[in-house]
C-alpha positions as protocol buffer text, in pm:
chain_id: "A"
residue {
  index: 1
  type: MET
  ca { x: 14 y: 23 z: 4 }
}
residue {
  index: 2
  type: ILE
  ca { x: 252 y: 233 z: 81 }
}
residue {
  index: 3
  type: LYS
  ca { x: 458 y: 175 z: -211 }
}
residue {
  index: 4
  type: LYS
  ca { x: 228 y: 284 z: -470 }
}
residue {
  index: 5
  type: LEU
  ca { x: 79 y: 562 z: -252 }
}
residue {
  index: 6
  type: LEU
  ca { x: 452 y: 643 z: -273 }
}
residue {
  index: 7
  type: VAL
  ca { x: 500 y: 568 z: -705 }
}
residue {
  index: 8
  type: ALA
  ca { x: 155 y: 762 z: -692 }
}
residue {
  index: 9
  type: ILE
  ca { x: 323 y: 1145 z: -543 }
}
residue {
  index: 10
  type: LEU
  ca { x: 616 y: 1051 z: -764 }
}
residue {
  index: 11
  type: VAL
  ca { x: 434 y: 980 z: -1105 }
}
residue {
  index: 12
  type: ALA
  ca { x: 248 y: 1354 z: -941 }
}
residue {
  index: 13
  type: LEU
  ca { x: 531 y: 1540 z: -830 }
}
residue {
  index: 14
  type: PRO
  ca { x: 669 y: 1636 z: -1211 }
}
residue {
  index: 15
  type: PHE
  ca { x: 307 y: 1737 z: -1303 }
}
residue {
  index: 16
  type: THR
  ca { x: 233 y: 1955 z: -983 }
}
residue {
  index: 17
  type: SER
  ca { x: 585 y: 2125 z: -1036 }
}
residue {
  index: 18
  type: MET
  ca { x: 473 y: 2282 z: -1333 }
}
residue {
  index: 19
  type: ALA
  ca { x: 234 y: 2519 z: -1176 }
}
residue {
  index: 20
  type: GLN
  ca { x: 512 y: 2616 z: -930 }
}
residue {
  index: 21
  type: LYS
  ca { x: 713 y: 2920 z: -959 }
}
residue {
  index: 22
  type: PHE
  ca { x: 1102 y: 2966 z: -818 }
}
residue {
  index: 23
  type: GLY
  ca { x: 1304 y: 3246 z: -722 }
}
residue {
  index: 24
  type: VAL
  ca { x: 1605 y: 3297 z: -619 }
}
residue {
  index: 25
  type: VAL
  ca { x: 1789 y: 3599 z: -394 }
}
residue {
  index: 26
  type: ASP
  ca { x: 2142 y: 3669 z: -303 }
}
residue {
  index: 27
  type: LEU
  ca { x: 2071 y: 3734 z: 40 }
}
residue {
  index: 28
  type: GLU
  ca { x: 2465 y: 3852 z: 121 }
}
residue {
  index: 29
  type: SER
  ca { x: 2487 y: 4144 z: -130 }
}
residue {
  index: 30
  type: ILE
  ca { x: 2161 y: 4251 z: 12 }
}
residue {
  index: 31
  type: PHE
  ca { x: 2237 y: 4194 z: 355 }
}
residue {
  index: 32
  type: THR
  ca { x: 2560 y: 4344 z: 316 }
}
residue {
  index: 33
  type: ALA
  ca { x: 2402 y: 4668 z: 124 }
}
residue {
  index: 34
  type: MET
  ca { x: 2162 y: 4723 z: 429 }
}
residue {
  index: 35
  type: PRO
  ca { x: 2206 y: 5064 z: 656 }
}
residue {
  index: 36
  type: GLU
  ca { x: 2156 y: 4858 z: 973 }
}
residue {
  index: 37
  type: THR
  ca { x: 2435 y: 4638 z: 843 }
}
residue {
  index: 38
  type: ALA
  ca { x: 2669 y: 4914 z: 871 }
}
residue {
  index: 39
  type: ALA
  ca { x: 2585 y: 5035 z: 1188 }
}
residue {
  index: 40
  type: MET
  ca { x: 2626 y: 4640 z: 1338 }
}
residue {
  index: 41
  type: GLN
  ca { x: 2964 y: 4665 z: 1222 }
}
residue {
  index: 42
  type: THR
  ca { x: 3045 y: 4974 z: 1347 }
}
residue {
  index: 43
  type: GLN
  ca { x: 2922 y: 4886 z: 1694 }
}
residue {
  index: 44
  type: LEU
  ca { x: 3097 y: 4565 z: 1708 }
}
residue {
  index: 45
  type: GLN
  ca { x: 3442 y: 4709 z: 1577 }
}
residue {
  index: 46
  type: GLU
  ca { x: 3361 y: 4965 z: 1851 }
}
residue {
  index: 47
  type: THR
  ca { x: 3326 y: 4673 z: 2128 }
}
residue {
  index: 48
  type: THR
  ca { x: 3594 y: 4503 z: 2037 }
}
residue {
  index: 49
  type: SER
  ca { x: 3851 y: 4737 z: 2049 }
}
residue {
  index: 50
  type: ARG
  ca { x: 3711 y: 4793 z: 2443 }
}
residue {
  index: 51
  type: TYR
  ca { x: 3824 y: 4435 z: 2481 }
}
residue {
  index: 52
  type: GLU
  ca { x: 4108 y: 4427 z: 2280 }
}
residue {
  index: 53
  type: GLU
  ca { x: 4246 y: 4804 z: 2503 }
}
residue {
  index: 54
  type: GLU
  ca { x: 4153 y: 4594 z: 2858 }
}
residue {
  index: 55
  type: PHE
  ca { x: 4268 y: 4257 z: 2713 }
}
residue {
  index: 56
  type: SER
  ca { x: 4599 y: 4477 z: 2618 }
}
residue {
  index: 57
  type: LYS
  ca { x: 4628 y: 4652 z: 2959 }
}
residue {
  index: 58
  type: LEU
  ca { x: 4585 y: 4249 z: 3095 }
}
residue {
  index: 59
  type: GLN
  ca { x: 4851 y: 4147 z: 2911 }
}
residue {
  index: 60
  type: GLU
  ca { x: 5068 y: 4402 z: 3024 }
}
residue {
  index: 61
  type: GLU
  ca { x: 5021 y: 4334 z: 3400 }
}
residue {
  index: 62
  type: VAL
  ca { x: 5121 y: 3972 z: 3319 }
}
residue {
  index: 63
  type: ASN
  ca { x: 5435 y: 4079 z: 3149 }
}
residue {
  index: 64
  type: LYS
  ca { x: 5555 y: 4275 z: 3410 }
}
residue {
  index: 65
  type: LEU
  ca { x: 5514 y: 4020 z: 3644 }
}
residue {
  index: 66
  type: TYR
  ca { x: 5710 y: 3776 z: 3463 }
}
residue {
  index: 67
  type: ALA
  ca { x: 6025 y: 4084 z: 3432 }
}
residue {
  index: 68
  type: GLU
  ca { x: 6036 y: 4116 z: 3753 }
}
residue {
  index: 69
  type: TYR
  ca { x: 6017 y: 3755 z: 3816 }
}
residue {
  index: 70
  type: GLN
  ca { x: 6309 y: 3753 z: 3547 }
}
residue {
  index: 71
  type: ALA
  ca { x: 6485 y: 3969 z: 3797 }
}
residue {
  index: 72
  type: ILE
  ca { x: 6464 y: 3786 z: 4113 }
}
residue {
  index: 73
  type: ALA
  ca { x: 6490 y: 3425 z: 3998 }
}
residue {
  index: 74
  type: ASN
  ca { x: 6861 y: 3437 z: 3940 }
}
residue {
  index: 75
  type: ASP
  ca { x: 6913 y: 3586 z: 4236 }
}
residue {
  index: 76
  type: ALA
  ca { x: 7077 y: 3336 z: 4430 }
}
residue {
  index: 77
  type: ASN
  ca { x: 7027 y: 3541 z: 4768 }
}
residue {
  index: 78
  type: THR
  ca { x: 6570 y: 3567 z: 4700 }
}
residue {
  index: 79
  type: PRO
  ca { x: 6414 y: 3311 z: 4920 }
}
residue {
  index: 80
  type: GLU
  ca { x: 6278 y: 2945 z: 4679 }
}
residue {
  index: 81
  type: SER
  ca { x: 5887 y: 3074 z: 4846 }
}
residue {
  index: 82
  type: ILE
  ca { x: 5916 y: 3429 z: 4760 }
}
residue {
  index: 83
  type: LYS
  ca { x: 5988 y: 3300 z: 4396 }
}
residue {
  index: 84
  type: GLU
  ca { x: 5739 y: 3002 z: 4372 }
}
residue {
  index: 85
  type: ARG
  ca { x: 5484 y: 3269 z: 4543 }
}
residue {
  index: 86
  type: ARG
  ca { x: 5599 y: 3485 z: 4210 }
}
residue {
  index: 87
  type: VAL
  ca { x: 5505 y: 3234 z: 3978 }
}
residue {
  index: 88
  type: GLN
  ca { x: 5193 y: 3137 z: 4148 }
}
residue {
  index: 89
  type: GLU
  ca { x: 5058 y: 3496 z: 4138 }
}
residue {
  index: 90
  type: ILE
  ca { x: 5175 y: 3515 z: 3730 }
}
residue {
  index: 91
  type: GLN
  ca { x: 4986 y: 3183 z: 3693 }
}
residue {
  index: 92
  type: GLU
  ca { x: 4645 y: 3352 z: 3867 }
}
residue {
  index: 93
  type: ARG
  ca { x: 4685 y: 3666 z: 3643 }
}
residue {
  index: 94
  type: ALA
  ca { x: 4747 y: 3471 z: 3326 }
}
residue {
  index: 95
  type: GLY
  ca { x: 4472 y: 3244 z: 3417 }
}
residue {
  index: 96
  type: LYS
  ca { x: 4216 y: 3553 z: 3479 }
}
residue {
  index: 97
  type: VAL
  ca { x: 4351 y: 3729 z: 3093 }
}
residue {
  index: 98
  type: ASP
  ca { x: 4241 y: 3407 z: 2931 }
}
residue {
  index: 99
  type: GLN
  ca { x: 3932 y: 3360 z: 3112 }
}
residue {
  index: 100
  type: PHE
  ca { x: 3906 y: 3751 z: 3015 }
}
residue {
  index: 101
  type: ARG
  ca { x: 3922 y: 3654 z: 2709 }
}
residue {
  index: 102
  type: ASN
  ca { x: 3698 y: 3385 z: 2670 }
}
residue {
  index: 103
  type: THR
  ca { x: 3384 y: 3593 z: 2829 }
}
residue {
  index: 104
  type: ALA
  ca { x: 3477 y: 3874 z: 2599 }
}
residue {
  index: 105
  type: SER
  ca { x: 3480 y: 3674 z: 2293 }
}
residue {
  index: 106
  type: GLN
  ca { x: 3148 y: 3518 z: 2445 }
}
residue {
  index: 107
  type: ASP
  ca { x: 3031 y: 3896 z: 2450 }
}
residue {
  index: 108
  type: ILE
  ca { x: 3081 y: 3951 z: 2139 }
}
residue {
  index: 109
  type: ALA
  ca { x: 2988 y: 3667 z: 1998 }
}
residue {
  index: 110
  type: ARG
  ca { x: 2654 y: 3722 z: 2215 }
}
residue {
  index: 111
  type: LEU
  ca { x: 2677 y: 4101 z: 2089 }
}
residue {
  index: 112
  type: GLN
  ca { x: 2651 y: 4038 z: 1701 }
}
residue {
  index: 113
  type: GLU
  ca { x: 2386 y: 3833 z: 1765 }
}
residue {
  index: 114
  type: GLN
  ca { x: 2159 y: 4009 z: 1917 }
}
residue {
  index: 115
  type: LEU
  ca { x: 2221 y: 4269 z: 1639 }
}
residue {
  index: 116
  type: MET
  ca { x: 2205 y: 4044 z: 1364 }
}
residue {
  index: 117
  type: ALA
  ca { x: 1894 y: 3946 z: 1440 }
}
residue {
  index: 118
  type: PRO
  ca { x: 1629 y: 4247 z: 1374 }
}
residue {
  index: 119
  type: ILE
  ca { x: 1882 y: 4246 z: 1053 }
}
residue {
  index: 120
  type: SER
  ca { x: 1783 y: 3909 z: 962 }
}
residue {
  index: 121
  type: GLN
  ca { x: 1448 y: 3960 z: 1066 }
}
residue {
  index: 122
  type: ARG
  ca { x: 1352 y: 4234 z: 824 }
}
residue {
  index: 123
  type: LEU
  ca { x: 1559 y: 4050 z: 551 }
}
residue {
  index: 124
  type: ASN
  ca { x: 1362 y: 3744 z: 588 }
}
residue {
  index: 125
  type: GLU
  ca { x: 1011 y: 3912 z: 587 }
}
residue {
  index: 126
  type: ALA
  ca { x: 1145 y: 4117 z: 295 }
}
residue {
  index: 127
  type: VAL
  ca { x: 1188 y: 3769 z: 100 }
}
residue {
  index: 128
  type: LYS
  ca { x: 877 y: 3649 z: 195 }
}
residue {
  index: 129
  type: ALA
  ca { x: 693 y: 3951 z: 136 }
}
residue {
  index: 130
  type: VAL
  ca { x: 804 y: 3980 z: -211 }
}
residue {
  index: 131
  type: GLY
  ca { x: 819 y: 3582 z: -249 }
}
residue {
  index: 132
  type: GLN
  ca { x: 418 y: 3541 z: -151 }
}
residue {
  index: 133
  type: GLU
  ca { x: 329 y: 3901 z: -378 }
}
residue {
  index: 134
  type: GLY
  ca { x: 491 y: 3729 z: -697 }
}
residue {
  index: 135
  type: GLY
  ca { x: 290 y: 3422 z: -657 }
}
residue {
  index: 136
  type: PHE
  ca { x: 602 y: 3238 z: -542 }
}
residue {
  index: 137
  type: THR
  ca { x: 630 y: 2810 z: -378 }
}
residue {
  index: 138
  type: PHE
  ca { x: 981 y: 2903 z: -349 }
}
residue {
  index: 139
  type: VAL
  ca { x: 1249 y: 3110 z: -278 }
}
residue {
  index: 140
  type: PHE
  ca { x: 1627 y: 3030 z: -250 }
}
residue {
  index: 141
  type: PRO
  ca { x: 1909 y: 3192 z: -134 }
}
residue {
  index: 142
  type: ASN
  ca { x: 2149 y: 3219 z: -489 }
}
residue {
  index: 143
  type: GLU
  ca { x: 2424 y: 3126 z: -365 }
}
residue {
  index: 144
  type: PRO
  ca { x: 2685 y: 2950 z: -600 }
}
residue {
  index: 145
  type: GLN
  ca { x: 2795 y: 2558 z: -326 }
}
residue {
  index: 146
  type: LEU
  ca { x: 2438 y: 2571 z: -237 }
}
residue {
  index: 147
  type: LEU
  ca { x: 2300 y: 2555 z: -592 }
}
residue {
  index: 148
  type: LEU
  ca { x: 2408 y: 2282 z: -904 }
}
residue {
  index: 149
  type: TYR
  ca { x: 2167 y: 2461 z: -1131 }
}
residue {
  index: 150
  type: VAL
  ca { x: 1919 y: 2684 z: -1231 }
}
residue {
  index: 151
  type: GLY
  ca { x: 1742 y: 2708 z: -1480 }
}
residue {
  index: 152
  type: SER
  ca { x: 1607 y: 3008 z: -1714 }
}
residue {
  index: 153
  type: ASP
  ca { x: 1270 y: 2947 z: -1581 }
}
residue {
  index: 154
  type: VAL
  ca { x: 1386 y: 3040 z: -1243 }
}
residue {
  index: 155
  type: THR
  ca { x: 1347 y: 3491 z: -1152 }
}
residue {
  index: 156
  type: ASP
  ca { x: 1580 y: 3628 z: -906 }
}
residue {
  index: 157
  type: LEU
  ca { x: 1439 y: 3866 z: -702 }
}
residue {
  index: 158
  type: THR
  ca { x: 1705 y: 3996 z: -569 }
}
residue {
  index: 159
  type: GLY
  ca { x: 1623 y: 4338 z: -726 }
}
residue {
  index: 160
  type: ALA
  ca { x: 1245 y: 4337 z: -603 }
}
residue {
  index: 161
  type: VAL
  ca { x: 1386 y: 4273 z: -204 }
}
residue {
  index: 162
  type: ARG
  ca { x: 1600 y: 4471 z: -279 }
}
residue {
  index: 163
  type: THR
  ca { x: 1363 y: 4759 z: -296 }
}
residue {
  index: 164
  type: LYS
  ca { x: 1146 y: 4645 z: -53 }
}
residue {
  index: 165
  type: LEU
  ca { x: 1376 y: 4713 z: 185 }
}
residue {
  index: 166
  type: GLY
  ca { x: 1411 y: 5035 z: 50 }
}
residue {
  index: 167
  type: LEU
  ca { x: 1739 y: 4986 z: -117 }
}
residue {
  index: 168
  type: PRO
  ca { x: 1888 y: 5123 z: -403 }
}
residue {
  index: 169
  type: ALA
  ca { x: 1965 y: 4909 z: -699 }
}
residue {
  index: 170
  type: ALA
  ca { x: 2299 y: 4749 z: -768 }
}
residue {
  index: 171
  type: ALA
  ca { x: 2462 y: 4612 z: -1082 }
}
residue {
  index: 172
  type: ALA
  ca { x: 2392 y: 4337 z: -1280 }
}
residue {
  index: 173
  type: ALA
  ca { x: 2562 y: 3990 z: -1088 }
}
residue {
  index: 174
  type: PRO
  ca { x: 2657 y: 3723 z: -1302 }
}
residue {
  index: 175
  type: ALA
  ca { x: 2419 y: 3410 z: -1315 }
}
residue {
  index: 176
  type: ALA
  ca { x: 2479 y: 3119 z: -1105 }
}
residue {
  index: 177
  type: ASN
  ca { x: 2459 y: 2849 z: -1362 }
}
C-alpha cells in the first residue's frame, strides 16, 4: 500500500511542479547593502576595540610580573618561597587573562547575534513578502555552493527584495548556473 502511494506521488510530482514558481535571491549582497549592517559592524568594531584595549592592559600586567620574576629568579639570595609565590601570582593572573579573553569572545558573539537578529528578520520578512506578492512557491538563496543548477524559468528576486527594503538597485550579478 505504501509503495503504491509513493509511486503515485513520484508520478504526480512532475505535474505539480509545472505550476510552481521558483525564485532566487542574493541574500549576502542585500545584507551587506543594508544600513543596519554597517551600524552593526561599527558597534561590533567599537566593542571589540574596547575588549582588545583591556586585554592589552591585562597582558602588560602579566608581562610586568614575569619581568619582575625574571629579575629575582636568578638571584641566589631570593628565598624559594618568594619565587614560588611570584610564579603562582603569574599563573593566576594569566588564568584571569585567559578567562577574560573567553568572556570577551562570548560577549562579542552574543552582541553580534543580538544585533544581527533584527536585520535578518527584516530581510527574511522582505523576501517572504516579495515571494508572496509574486506567487512564488519557493525562494532559495542564490549561493553557487548551494545551487547546482538554476534554470531559465527561475526568477532572480534580488532587485525586488532590495526595492522592498528601500535599498538602491545593485549592478547586475552574474548568473549562478
